[in-house]
């Protein structure tokens, strides 16, 4: 079941009566500000250079020393 043009017009009129013209224009203004803010944030993110992350593992010099090993006194 799809909505035809007459059903959409009736739904729009009901929404207009319920919320009023001023409230709907205020909501659309807030929606537009949100979109502008989102686009501005995306442009600022693109302008900043990306940080390089190194995924190289450093080789271990030697094994762990006694003071680096954690010991637990709890039996399993």
Tab-separated table of C-alpha atoms in Angstrom:
chain	number	residue	atom	x	y	z
A	1	UNK	CA	0.000	0.000	0.000
A	2	UNK	CA	1.622	3.239	-1.099
A	3	UNK	CA	0.620	6.762	-0.249
A	4	UNK	CA	-0.828	8.787	-3.067
A	5	UNK	CA	-0.572	12.560	-3.480
A	6	UNK	CA	-3.932	13.202	-1.790
A	7	UNK	CA	-2.970	11.196	1.284
A	8	UNK	CA	0.322	13.127	1.557
A	9	UNK	CA	-1.539	16.452	1.305
A	10	UNK	CA	-3.952	15.400	4.054
A	11	UNK	CA	-1.067	14.299	6.304
A	12	UNK	CA	0.727	17.629	5.680
A	13	UNK	CA	-2.432	19.577	6.575
A	14	UNK	CA	-2.911	17.603	9.797
A	15	UNK	CA	0.708	18.246	10.803
A	16	UNK	CA	0.314	21.934	9.984
A	17	UNK	CA	-2.835	22.171	12.133
A	18	UNK	CA	-1.240	20.296	15.044
A	19	UNK	CA	2.082	22.127	15.182
A	20	UNK	CA	1.338	25.439	13.522
A	21	UNK	CA	3.332	27.270	10.893
A	22	UNK	CA	5.734	28.941	13.337
A	23	UNK	CA	6.763	25.740	15.097
A	24	UNK	CA	7.367	23.899	11.811
A	25	UNK	CA	9.555	26.703	10.415
A	26	UNK	CA	11.489	26.790	13.703
A	27	UNK	CA	12.102	23.032	13.508
A	28	UNK	CA	13.260	23.297	9.881
A	29	UNK	CA	15.626	26.130	10.849
A	30	UNK	CA	17.132	23.975	13.596
A	31	UNK	CA	17.440	21.102	11.125
A	32	UNK	CA	19.281	23.361	8.657
A	33	UNK	CA	21.650	24.587	11.383
A	34	UNK	CA	22.422	20.997	12.302
A	35	UNK	CA	23.282	20.121	8.708
A	36	UNK	CA	25.536	23.193	8.386
A	37	UNK	CA	27.285	22.316	11.640
A	38	UNK	CA	27.820	18.731	10.470
A	39	UNK	CA	29.294	19.868	7.140
A	40	UNK	CA	31.564	22.368	8.917
A	41	UNK	CA	32.816	19.632	11.233
A	42	UNK	CA	33.521	17.331	8.299
A	43	UNK	CA	35.474	20.075	6.497
A	44	UNK	CA	37.525	20.840	9.632
A	45	UNK	CA	38.370	17.160	9.985
A	46	UNK	CA	39.566	17.005	6.373
A	47	UNK	CA	41.697	20.133	6.823
A	48	UNK	CA	43.711	18.657	9.716
A	49	UNK	CA	46.586	16.409	8.675
A	50	UNK	CA	46.096	12.779	9.573
A	51	UNK	CA	48.385	11.426	12.281
A	52	UNK	CA	50.597	8.575	11.212
A	53	UNK	CA	50.330	5.485	13.369
A	54	UNK	CA	53.219	3.101	13.391
A	55	UNK	CA	52.296	-0.565	13.556
A	56	UNK	CA	55.845	-1.795	13.816
A	57	UNK	CA	56.686	-3.965	16.790
A	58	UNK	CA	59.867	-3.162	18.671
A	59	UNK	CA	62.133	-6.139	19.256
A	60	UNK	CA	62.585	-7.328	22.814
A	61	UNK	CA	66.099	-6.726	24.133
A	62	UNK	CA	66.100	-9.567	26.632
A	63	UNK	CA	63.624	-11.592	28.647
A	64	UNK	CA	61.679	-10.148	31.561
A	65	UNK	CA	63.552	-9.397	34.756
A	66	UNK	CA	62.399	-10.665	38.153
A	67	UNK	CA	60.952	-7.289	39.201
A	68	UNK	CA	58.891	-7.078	35.977
A	69	UNK	CA	57.066	-10.375	36.532
A	70	UNK	CA	53.796	-10.221	38.465
A	71	UNK	CA	53.182	-12.980	40.903
A	72	UNK	CA	49.885	-13.863	42.521
A	73	UNK	CA	49.458	-15.550	45.851
A	74	UNK	CA	45.948	-16.757	45.055
A	75	UNK	CA	45.690	-20.474	44.287
A	76	UNK	CA	43.679	-21.446	41.242
